[in-house]
Tab-separated table of C-alpha atoms and ligand atoms in Angstrom:
chain	number	residue	atom	x	y	z
A	1	MET	CA	42.204	-55.239	9.773
A	2	THR	CA	42.587	-55.642	6.019
A	3	LEU	CA	45.097	-53.464	4.266
A	4	HIS	CA	43.830	-51.315	1.409
A	5	PRO	CA	45.839	-52.286	-1.722
A	6	LEU	CA	47.108	-48.708	-2.094
A	7	ASP	CA	48.449	-48.797	1.471
A	8	GLN	CA	50.771	-51.711	0.659
A	9	ASN	CA	53.505	-49.679	-1.013
A	10	ASP	CA	53.074	-46.527	1.034
A	11	VAL	CA	56.553	-45.090	1.712
A	12	LEU	CA	55.050	-42.796	4.385
A	13	ALA	CA	53.110	-45.527	6.230
A	14	ALA	CA	55.515	-45.644	9.178
A	15	LYS	CA	55.000	-41.933	9.899
A	16	LYS	CA	51.520	-42.477	11.314
A	17	ALA	CA	53.071	-43.949	14.466
A	18	ALA	CA	54.735	-40.593	15.134
A	19	PHE	CA	51.348	-38.964	15.786
A	20	GLN	CA	48.884	-39.186	18.633
A	21	ILE	CA	45.584	-39.977	16.958
A	22	PRO	CA	42.708	-40.632	19.357
A	23	GLU	CA	41.180	-44.108	19.171
A	24	GLY	CA	38.265	-44.248	16.752
A	25	VAL	CA	39.045	-40.909	15.098
A	26	ILE	CA	39.645	-40.369	11.396
A	27	TYR	CA	41.087	-36.885	11.283
A	28	LEU	CA	40.389	-34.984	8.076
A	29	ASP	CA	41.076	-31.559	9.550
A	30	GLY	CA	44.870	-31.356	9.574
A	31	ASN	CA	44.461	-28.409	7.216
A	32	SER	CA	42.931	-26.460	10.110
A	33	LEU	CA	44.765	-27.818	13.166
A	34	GLY	CA	47.449	-30.448	12.692
A	35	VAL	CA	47.627	-33.519	14.938
A	36	LEU	CA	50.014	-33.660	17.915
A	37	PRO	CA	53.307	-35.437	17.128
A	38	LYS	CA	53.894	-37.859	20.021
A	39	HIS	CA	57.324	-36.546	20.991
A	40	VAL	CA	56.243	-32.906	21.331
A	41	PRO	CA	54.910	-33.096	24.922
A	42	ASP	CA	58.257	-34.456	26.182
A	43	ARG	CA	60.159	-31.748	24.368
A	44	LEU	CA	57.829	-29.070	25.742
A	45	GLN	CA	58.159	-30.522	29.218
A	46	GLU	CA	61.930	-30.219	28.888
A	47	VAL	CA	61.727	-26.622	27.692
A	48	VAL	CA	59.421	-25.730	30.571
A	49	THR	CA	61.117	-27.537	33.442
A	50	ARG	CA	64.761	-27.609	32.422
A	51	GLU	CA	65.212	-24.543	30.217
A	52	TRP	CA	62.706	-22.180	31.813
A	53	GLY	CA	62.524	-23.787	35.251
A	54	THR	CA	66.222	-24.367	35.854
A	55	SER	CA	68.317	-22.349	33.414
A	56	LEU	CA	65.940	-19.409	33.595
A	57	ILE	CA	67.083	-16.303	31.731
A	58	LYS	CA	70.415	-17.924	30.822
A	59	SER	CA	68.441	-20.013	28.313
A	60	TRP	CA	68.271	-17.101	25.863
A	61	ASN	CA	71.947	-17.833	25.217
A	62	ASP	CA	72.545	-21.331	26.590
A	63	HIS	CA	69.582	-22.906	24.801
A	64	SER	CA	69.629	-20.516	21.829
A	65	TRP	CA	66.132	-19.225	22.513
A	66	ILE	CA	67.129	-15.963	20.889
A	67	ASP	CA	67.723	-17.712	17.525
A	68	LEU	CA	64.602	-19.853	17.598
A	69	PRO	CA	62.635	-17.719	15.078
A	70	GLN	CA	65.475	-18.180	12.565
A	71	ARG	CA	66.063	-21.865	13.358
A	72	VAL	CA	62.375	-22.687	12.931
A	73	GLY	CA	62.302	-20.465	9.847
A	74	ASP	CA	65.088	-22.444	8.191
A	75	ARG	CA	63.318	-25.742	8.889
A	76	ILE	CA	60.151	-24.415	7.259
A	77	GLY	CA	62.213	-22.868	4.472
A	78	ARG	CA	63.376	-26.309	3.364
A	79	LEU	CA	59.728	-27.324	2.815
A	80	ILE	CA	58.833	-24.266	0.741
A	81	GLY	CA	61.899	-23.857	-1.455
A	82	ALA	CA	63.346	-20.867	0.385
A	83	ASP	CA	67.077	-20.165	0.704
A	84	LYS	CA	68.578	-20.499	4.151
A	85	GLY	CA	68.175	-17.266	6.099
A	86	SER	CA	65.069	-16.169	4.158
A	87	VAL	CA	62.332	-17.304	6.546
A	88	VAL	CA	61.533	-16.381	10.140
A	89	ALA	CA	58.843	-17.874	12.383
A	90	CYS	CA	57.028	-15.130	14.269
A	91	ASP	CA	53.683	-13.548	15.075
A	92	SER	CA	50.457	-14.714	13.408
A	93	THR	CA	49.795	-14.999	9.703
A	94	SER	CA	47.503	-11.963	9.891
A	95	VAL	CA	50.249	-9.829	11.466
A	96	ASN	CA	52.782	-11.118	8.951
A	97	VAL	CA	50.449	-10.185	6.079
A	98	PHE	CA	50.347	-6.662	7.530
A	99	LYS	CA	54.139	-6.459	7.685
A	100	VAL	CA	54.906	-7.812	4.211
A	101	LEU	CA	52.087	-5.895	2.538
A	102	ALA	CA	53.215	-2.596	4.066
A	103	ALA	CA	56.836	-3.376	3.167
A	104	ALA	CA	55.855	-4.246	-0.415
A	105	LEU	CA	53.733	-1.117	-0.869
A	106	SER	CA	56.576	1.082	0.277
A	107	LEU	CA	58.760	-0.477	-2.447
A	108	ARG	CA	56.232	0.675	-5.077
A	109	PRO	CA	55.366	4.199	-3.847
A	110	ASP	CA	54.026	5.401	-7.197
A	111	ARG	CA	51.442	2.648	-7.541
A	112	LYS	CA	48.119	2.430	-5.739
A	113	VAL	CA	46.511	-0.947	-6.471
A	114	ILE	CA	46.645	-4.022	-4.233
A	115	LEU	CA	45.348	-6.877	-6.377
A	116	SER	CA	43.778	-9.912	-4.721
A	117	ASP	CA	41.007	-12.396	-5.429
A	118	ASN	CA	37.755	-13.451	-3.835
A	119	GLY	CA	39.187	-16.883	-3.039
A	120	ASN	CA	41.593	-15.272	-0.612
A	121	PHE	CA	41.169	-15.931	3.079
A	122	PRO	CA	39.210	-12.984	4.501
A	123	THR	CA	41.787	-12.041	7.148
A	124	ASP	CA	44.266	-11.200	4.376
A	125	LEU	CA	41.702	-8.870	2.816
A	126	TYR	CA	40.777	-7.326	6.170
A	127	VAL	CA	44.444	-6.611	6.880
A	128	ALA	CA	44.755	-4.939	3.474
A	129	GLN	CA	41.683	-2.819	4.197
A	130	GLY	CA	43.037	-1.777	7.595
A	131	LEU	CA	46.408	-0.893	6.106
A	132	GLN	CA	44.751	1.066	3.322
A	133	ALA	CA	42.937	3.198	5.923
A	134	LEU	CA	46.040	3.582	8.087
A	135	LEU	CA	48.316	4.647	5.220
A	136	ASP	CA	45.660	6.989	3.833
A	137	LYS	CA	47.542	7.329	0.543
A	138	GLY	CA	44.706	6.455	-1.808
A	139	HIS	CA	45.427	2.744	-2.173
A	140	GLU	CA	42.735	0.646	-3.826
A	141	LEU	CA	42.123	-2.985	-2.918
A	142	LYS	CA	40.968	-4.653	-6.110
A	143	ILE	CA	39.324	-8.049	-5.546
A	144	VAL	CA	38.668	-10.079	-8.689
A	145	ALA	CA	37.681	-13.701	-9.380
A	146	PRO	CA	40.668	-16.088	-9.214
A	147	GLU	CA	40.555	-16.715	-12.960
A	148	ASP	CA	40.615	-12.964	-13.645
A	149	VAL	CA	43.824	-12.145	-11.751
A	150	GLU	CA	45.952	-12.420	-14.863
A	151	ALA	CA	43.784	-9.987	-16.837
A	152	ALA	CA	43.698	-7.535	-13.918
A	153	LEU	CA	47.491	-7.265	-13.737
A	154	ASN	CA	48.558	-3.939	-15.167
A	155	GLU	CA	51.007	-1.137	-14.492
A	156	ASP	CA	48.858	0.348	-11.701
A	157	VAL	CA	49.302	-2.737	-9.561
A	158	ALA	CA	51.809	-2.295	-6.757
A	159	VAL	CA	51.302	-5.701	-5.172
A	160	MET	CA	49.580	-8.911	-6.190
A	161	MET	CA	48.604	-10.651	-2.946
A	162	LEU	CA	47.184	-14.158	-3.278
A	163	THR	CA	46.668	-17.323	-1.291
A	164	GLN	CA	48.104	-20.191	-3.300
A	165	VAL	CA	45.608	-22.865	-2.207
A	166	ASP	CA	41.997	-21.707	-1.798
A	167	TYR	CA	40.868	-22.496	1.747
A	168	ARG	CA	37.412	-23.590	0.603
A	169	SER	CA	37.813	-25.332	-2.752
A	170	GLY	CA	41.493	-26.256	-2.610
A	171	ARG	CA	42.048	-24.677	-6.052
A	172	VAL	CA	45.772	-23.993	-6.612
A	173	HIS	CA	47.110	-20.868	-8.276
A	174	ASP	CA	50.068	-21.142	-10.650
A	175	MET	CA	52.567	-19.411	-8.389
A	176	ALA	CA	55.456	-19.255	-10.844
A	177	GLY	CA	53.284	-18.170	-13.775
A	178	LEU	CA	51.394	-15.422	-11.939
A	179	THR	CA	54.549	-14.147	-10.211
A	180	GLN	CA	56.221	-13.834	-13.607
A	181	LEU	CA	53.217	-11.957	-15.016
A	182	ALA	CA	53.164	-9.632	-11.986
A	183	HIS	CA	56.881	-8.934	-12.408
A	184	ASP	CA	56.380	-8.278	-16.142
A	185	LYS	CA	54.056	-5.426	-15.104
A	186	GLY	CA	56.453	-4.184	-12.428
A	187	ALA	CA	54.337	-5.438	-9.505
A	188	LEU	CA	55.507	-7.410	-6.474
A	189	ALA	CA	54.044	-10.792	-5.482
A	190	ILE	CA	53.004	-11.858	-1.977
A	191	TRP	CA	51.926	-15.476	-1.489
A	192	ASP	CA	50.000	-16.812	1.482
A	193	LEU	CA	51.035	-20.455	1.928
A	194	ALA	CA	48.675	-21.291	4.823
A	195	HIS	CA	47.290	-24.333	2.968
A	196	SER	CA	50.490	-25.058	1.033
A	197	ALA	CA	53.334	-25.389	3.554
A	198	GLY	CA	53.749	-29.058	4.427
A	199	ALA	CA	50.871	-29.944	2.091
A	200	ILE	CA	52.294	-29.584	-1.411
A	201	PRO	CA	55.785	-29.002	-2.835
A	202	VAL	CA	56.431	-25.258	-2.982
A	203	ASN	CA	59.398	-23.575	-4.615
A	204	LEU	CA	59.432	-19.933	-3.565
A	205	SER	CA	62.851	-19.146	-4.962
A	206	GLY	CA	62.171	-21.027	-8.201
A	207	ALA	CA	58.905	-19.102	-8.614
A	208	GLY	CA	60.663	-15.792	-7.908
A	209	ALA	CA	58.139	-14.889	-5.180
A	210	ASP	CA	58.943	-11.633	-3.410
A	211	PHE	CA	57.219	-12.308	-0.081
A	212	ALA	CA	55.347	-15.174	1.532
A	213	VAL	CA	53.568	-15.922	4.794
A	214	GLY	CA	51.846	-18.965	6.246
A	215	CYS	CA	50.611	-20.780	9.341
A	216	GLY	CA	52.498	-23.032	11.731
A	217	TYR	CA	49.451	-24.826	13.151
A	218	LYS	CA	47.942	-26.354	9.995
A	219	TYR	CA	49.918	-28.935	7.989
A	220	LEU	CA	53.078	-28.152	9.992
A	221	ASN	CA	51.462	-29.447	13.220
A	222	GLY	CA	52.915	-26.737	15.482
A	223	GLY	CA	49.912	-26.696	17.833
A	224	PRO	CA	47.005	-24.298	18.387
A	225	GLY	CA	48.046	-20.721	17.705
A	226	ALA	CA	51.599	-21.765	16.748
A	227	PRO	CA	53.729	-18.934	15.358
A	228	ALA	CA	53.381	-18.217	11.661
A	229	PHE	CA	56.232	-17.739	9.170
A	230	LEU	CA	57.351	-14.969	6.886
A	231	TYR	CA	59.603	-15.060	3.796
A	232	VAL	CA	61.423	-12.234	2.068
A	233	ALA	CA	63.308	-12.964	-1.171
A	234	PRO	CA	67.074	-12.576	-0.658
A	235	HIS	CA	67.422	-9.703	-3.147
A	236	LEU	CA	64.854	-7.630	-1.218
A	237	GLN	CA	66.106	-8.267	2.297
A	238	GLU	CA	68.325	-5.174	2.478
A	239	GLU	CA	65.647	-2.960	0.945
A	240	VAL	CA	62.554	-3.824	2.949
A	241	ALA	CA	61.373	-1.880	5.957
A	242	SER	CA	59.016	-3.345	8.522
A	243	PRO	CA	56.063	-1.141	9.469
A	244	LEU	CA	56.353	-2.665	12.955
A	245	ALA	CA	59.869	-1.638	13.854
A	246	GLY	CA	60.651	-3.407	17.108
A	247	TRP	CA	63.753	-4.246	19.068
A	248	MET	CA	64.005	-7.832	17.787
A	249	GLY	CA	64.409	-6.426	14.273
A	250	HIS	CA	67.088	-3.986	15.438
A	251	GLU	CA	70.711	-4.372	14.444
A	252	ALA	CA	71.783	-4.370	18.112
A	253	PRO	CA	68.800	-4.890	20.424
A	254	PHE	CA	70.955	-4.966	23.518
A	255	ALA	CA	72.739	-1.715	22.717
A	256	PHE	CA	69.442	-0.033	23.667
A	257	ASP	CA	70.025	2.816	21.245
A	258	LEU	CA	67.264	5.371	21.030
A	259	ASP	CA	67.161	5.109	17.242
A	260	TYR	CA	65.927	2.208	15.171
A	261	ARG	CA	68.408	0.623	12.768
A	262	PRO	CA	67.163	-2.564	11.080
A	263	VAL	CA	69.324	-5.666	11.280
A	264	THR	CA	70.602	-7.219	8.061
A	265	GLY	CA	68.359	-9.872	6.541
A	266	VAL	CA	64.849	-11.224	7.032
A	267	SER	CA	65.134	-10.910	10.830
A	268	ARG	CA	64.341	-7.210	10.485
A	269	MET	CA	60.743	-8.362	9.982
A	270	THR	CA	60.573	-9.665	13.556
A	271	VAL	CA	59.148	-7.351	16.217
A	272	GLY	CA	59.111	-8.351	19.896
A	273	THR	CA	60.203	-11.157	22.203
A	274	PRO	CA	59.581	-14.528	20.525
A	275	ALA	CA	56.983	-16.931	21.997
A	276	ILE	CA	59.487	-19.576	23.109
A	277	LEU	CA	57.024	-22.233	24.277
A	278	SER	CA	54.998	-22.283	21.097
A	279	LEU	CA	58.083	-21.889	18.909
A	280	SER	CA	59.569	-24.906	20.719
A	281	SER	CA	56.459	-26.979	19.907
A	282	LEU	CA	56.656	-25.972	16.276
A	283	HIS	CA	60.391	-26.658	16.120
A	284	ALA	CA	59.914	-30.128	17.569
A	285	ALA	CA	56.873	-30.861	15.389
A	286	LEU	CA	58.977	-30.166	12.308
A	287	ASP	CA	61.201	-33.157	13.213
A	288	VAL	CA	58.715	-35.435	11.462
A	289	PHE	CA	59.374	-33.651	8.166
A	290	GLU	CA	63.171	-34.002	8.415
A	291	ASP	CA	63.466	-37.194	6.358
A	292	VAL	CA	60.391	-36.608	4.214
A	293	ASP	CA	60.386	-35.708	0.532
A	294	MET	CA	57.535	-33.300	-0.270
A	295	ASN	CA	57.082	-35.134	-3.594
A	296	ASP	CA	56.187	-38.312	-1.687
A	297	ILE	CA	53.695	-36.305	0.363
A	298	ARG	CA	52.191	-34.900	-2.809
A	299	GLN	CA	51.916	-38.268	-4.508
A	300	LYS	CA	50.095	-39.802	-1.546
A	301	SER	CA	47.930	-36.727	-1.052
A	302	VAL	CA	46.685	-36.963	-4.642
A	303	SER	CA	46.047	-40.664	-4.223
A	304	LEU	CA	44.117	-40.171	-0.946
A	305	SER	CA	41.982	-37.393	-2.363
A	306	GLU	CA	41.256	-39.249	-5.611
A	307	VAL	CA	40.101	-42.302	-3.654
A	308	PHE	CA	37.945	-40.102	-1.409
A	309	ILE	CA	36.259	-38.366	-4.362
A	310	GLN	CA	35.613	-41.692	-6.109
A	311	GLU	CA	34.135	-43.281	-2.997
A	312	VAL	CA	31.970	-40.283	-2.091
A	313	GLU	CA	30.664	-39.770	-5.613
A	314	ARG	CA	29.857	-43.471	-5.974
A	315	GLN	CA	27.871	-43.550	-2.725
A	316	CYS	CA	26.564	-40.003	-2.243
A	317	PRO	CA	24.919	-38.686	-5.420
A	318	GLN	CA	23.299	-35.855	-3.420
A	319	LEU	CA	26.692	-34.155	-2.887
A	320	GLU	CA	28.334	-31.837	-5.360
A	321	LEU	CA	32.119	-31.699	-5.699
A	322	GLY	CA	33.266	-28.218	-4.635
A	323	SER	CA	36.901	-28.677	-5.660
A	324	PRO	CA	38.637	-28.846	-9.039
A	325	ARG	CA	38.331	-32.339	-10.492
A	326	ASP	CA	41.880	-32.276	-11.854
A	327	PRO	CA	44.138	-33.295	-8.939
A	328	GLN	CA	46.932	-31.115	-10.311
A	329	ALA	CA	44.660	-28.102	-9.827
A	330	ARG	CA	43.947	-28.982	-6.173
A	331	GLY	CA	45.911	-28.695	-2.957
A	332	SER	CA	45.598	-31.355	-0.273
A	333	GLN	CA	41.900	-30.943	0.483
A	334	VAL	CA	38.563	-31.820	-1.060
A	335	SER	CA	35.258	-30.041	-0.570
A	336	PHE	CA	31.720	-31.171	-1.191
A	337	ARG	CA	28.723	-28.878	-1.229
A	338	PHE	CA	25.438	-29.697	0.482
A	339	ASP	CA	22.742	-27.334	1.793
A	340	ASP	CA	22.736	-29.007	5.208
A	341	GLY	CA	26.505	-29.415	5.202
A	342	TYR	CA	26.896	-27.974	8.681
A	343	ALA	CA	24.644	-30.641	10.233
A	344	VAL	CA	26.293	-33.411	8.201
A	345	VAL	CA	29.744	-32.361	9.420
A	346	GLN	CA	28.487	-32.330	13.026
A	347	ALA	CA	27.024	-35.826	12.579
A	348	LEU	CA	30.336	-37.001	11.095
A	349	ILE	CA	32.274	-35.572	14.035
A	350	ALA	CA	29.895	-37.350	16.430
A	351	GLU	CA	30.921	-40.596	14.704
A	352	GLY	CA	34.660	-39.876	14.800
A	353	VAL	CA	35.186	-38.483	11.309
A	354	ILE	CA	36.484	-34.970	11.851
A	355	GLY	CA	36.234	-32.546	8.949
A	356	ASP	CA	34.990	-28.981	8.991
A	357	PHE	CA	32.410	-26.689	7.495
A	358	ARG	CA	32.872	-23.392	5.700
A	359	ALA	CA	29.880	-21.149	5.030
A	360	PRO	CA	27.647	-21.225	3.153
A	361	ASP	CA	27.497	-24.926	2.245
A	362	ILE	CA	31.002	-26.379	2.087
A	363	MET	CA	32.038	-29.582	3.818
A	364	ARG	CA	35.809	-29.562	3.803
A	365	PHE	CA	38.082	-32.567	4.176
A	366	GLY	CA	41.853	-32.205	4.502
A	367	PHE	CA	44.283	-34.993	3.592
A	368	THR	CA	47.482	-35.258	5.569
A	369	PRO	CA	49.606	-38.074	4.101
A	370	LEU	CA	51.829	-38.290	7.188
A	371	TYR	CA	49.041	-39.742	9.304
A	372	LEU	CA	46.223	-40.910	7.020
A	373	SER	CA	45.907	-44.173	5.105
A	374	HIS	CA	43.742	-45.086	2.133
A	375	LYS	CA	41.753	-47.300	4.468
A	376	ASP	CA	40.973	-44.255	6.660
A	377	VAL	CA	39.702	-42.397	3.638
A	378	VAL	CA	37.536	-45.294	2.405
A	379	ASP	CA	36.094	-45.737	5.906
A	380	ALA	CA	35.358	-42.005	6.205
A	381	ALA	CA	33.507	-42.009	2.873
A	382	ALA	CA	31.456	-45.043	3.961
A	383	ILE	CA	30.445	-43.346	7.222
A	384	LEU	CA	29.518	-40.180	5.328
A	385	ALA	CA	27.407	-42.200	2.887
A	386	ASP	CA	25.628	-43.973	5.734
A	387	ILE	CA	24.902	-40.712	7.579
A	388	LEU	CA	23.362	-39.298	4.400
A	389	ALA	CA	21.401	-42.434	3.512
A	390	THR	CA	19.851	-42.684	6.987
A	391	ARG	CA	19.568	-38.889	7.430
A	392	ARG	CA	21.268	-39.235	10.807
A	393	TRP	CA	22.379	-35.604	10.396
A	394	ASP	CA	18.794	-34.388	10.521
A	395	LYS	CA	18.638	-33.733	14.261
A	396	PRO	CA	18.334	-30.447	16.131
A	397	GLU	CA	21.580	-30.999	18.054
A	398	PHE	CA	23.564	-31.016	14.800
A	399	LYS	CA	22.076	-27.746	13.597
A	400	THR	CA	23.049	-25.327	16.346
A	401	ARG	CA	26.081	-23.423	15.141
A	402	ALA	CA	28.991	-23.298	17.572
A	403	LYS	CA	31.217	-20.238	17.855
A	404	VAL	CA	33.994	-21.961	15.881
A	405	THR	CA	32.856	-23.948	12.817
B	501	LIG	C1	44.242	-20.094	8.284
B	501	LIG	C2	44.601	-18.922	7.423
B	501	LIG	C3	44.992	-17.711	7.991
B	501	LIG	C4	44.915	-17.533	9.482
B	501	LIG	O1	45.589	-16.448	9.949
B	501	LIG	P1	45.879	-16.301	11.513
B	501	LIG	O2	46.451	-14.970	11.645
B	501	LIG	O3	46.775	-17.439	11.879
B	501	LIG	O4	44.581	-16.471	12.219
B	501	LIG	C5	45.428	-16.701	7.149
B	501	LIG	N1	45.427	-16.862	5.799
B	501	LIG	C6	45.008	-18.017	5.221
B	501	LIG	C7	45.038	-18.163	3.753
B	501	LIG	C8	44.561	-19.063	6.026
B	501	LIG	O5	44.122	-20.185	5.466
């Protein structure tokens, strides 16, 4: 195997060995479901057989299960520029959007507009629509083009709710700039970091973000359906109220009082009993980030995606770049548009190059510097080019849409 020149000085090269990557697979879908870190099964086995199996209910105290949402939250917090004690891992991203959006709206009772953009992930918009109907207070969900968010910020806006990295194109919003503009108009800012956490350096406290949410199963490698995370800025933590008041957010859950009194801090945004098995996977998976500098991840991510774009554009003139050309304006993914993109992605998967497809015509490729090399990326582009040149995608079996795309 010849080393790609750019792989020679790769400070993250050794990390690949920490992941279980199936033989013959080039995995360009870590933005959708991260790869299994090799040590996670042993850790899970221990949690199941020793902690659950042997220590049973004592484990809530003896193995600190009860603090796992906060312990995982602090590990994620380090990767997204959040102060200690500002992040909890809990629930799904969709549920966390519901909680922070409701909490934010109740901090701006005189305003009625929720501002978002059409690059947002649909679940965030659906949650806003459901909340709007539930609250029945005349809120308006205003959805503009990403480049029009700034102009749409005015004194009617209660909350600006955006996803930092567009799930289709990878376009990155200027978090600090837009948060400042929102604050100038008296609005609060919620950021969805689903495609940011573990992918690019994020500085929530530096940007002055009020709330943030994100996924545990994408770049953080927590496993399918891993708990999500939720951030509340320190200065808001004593003010916010969760719309899902549950006993885990109570000041004294085991006092079993009949009245709800929120605990101090971000933990008031938790609801019910934490999912210990999946939180344990996520906690263990985060070990691989412990000695990693997000700036090194970013540098390699840009390099991988630049090489991929160059190689694809050189060999596949029929594809159109669906991502910003400026790497500083992109997250850690690259999209190409092609009418038969679904079939091409299926043909790629059949040959071991796993990316995904987003309707209507987007072939999406995620770059995860912890377990991809430049050689992987060059090889993937060559296979893509060959599939297109020979039209190997043009077969009925690649055109039947599965339930999950
Ligand atoms: C993946 C993703 C989600 C998914 O939410 P779940 O509740 O975990 O299904 C939400 N928002 C964004 C921006 C995403 O990319």
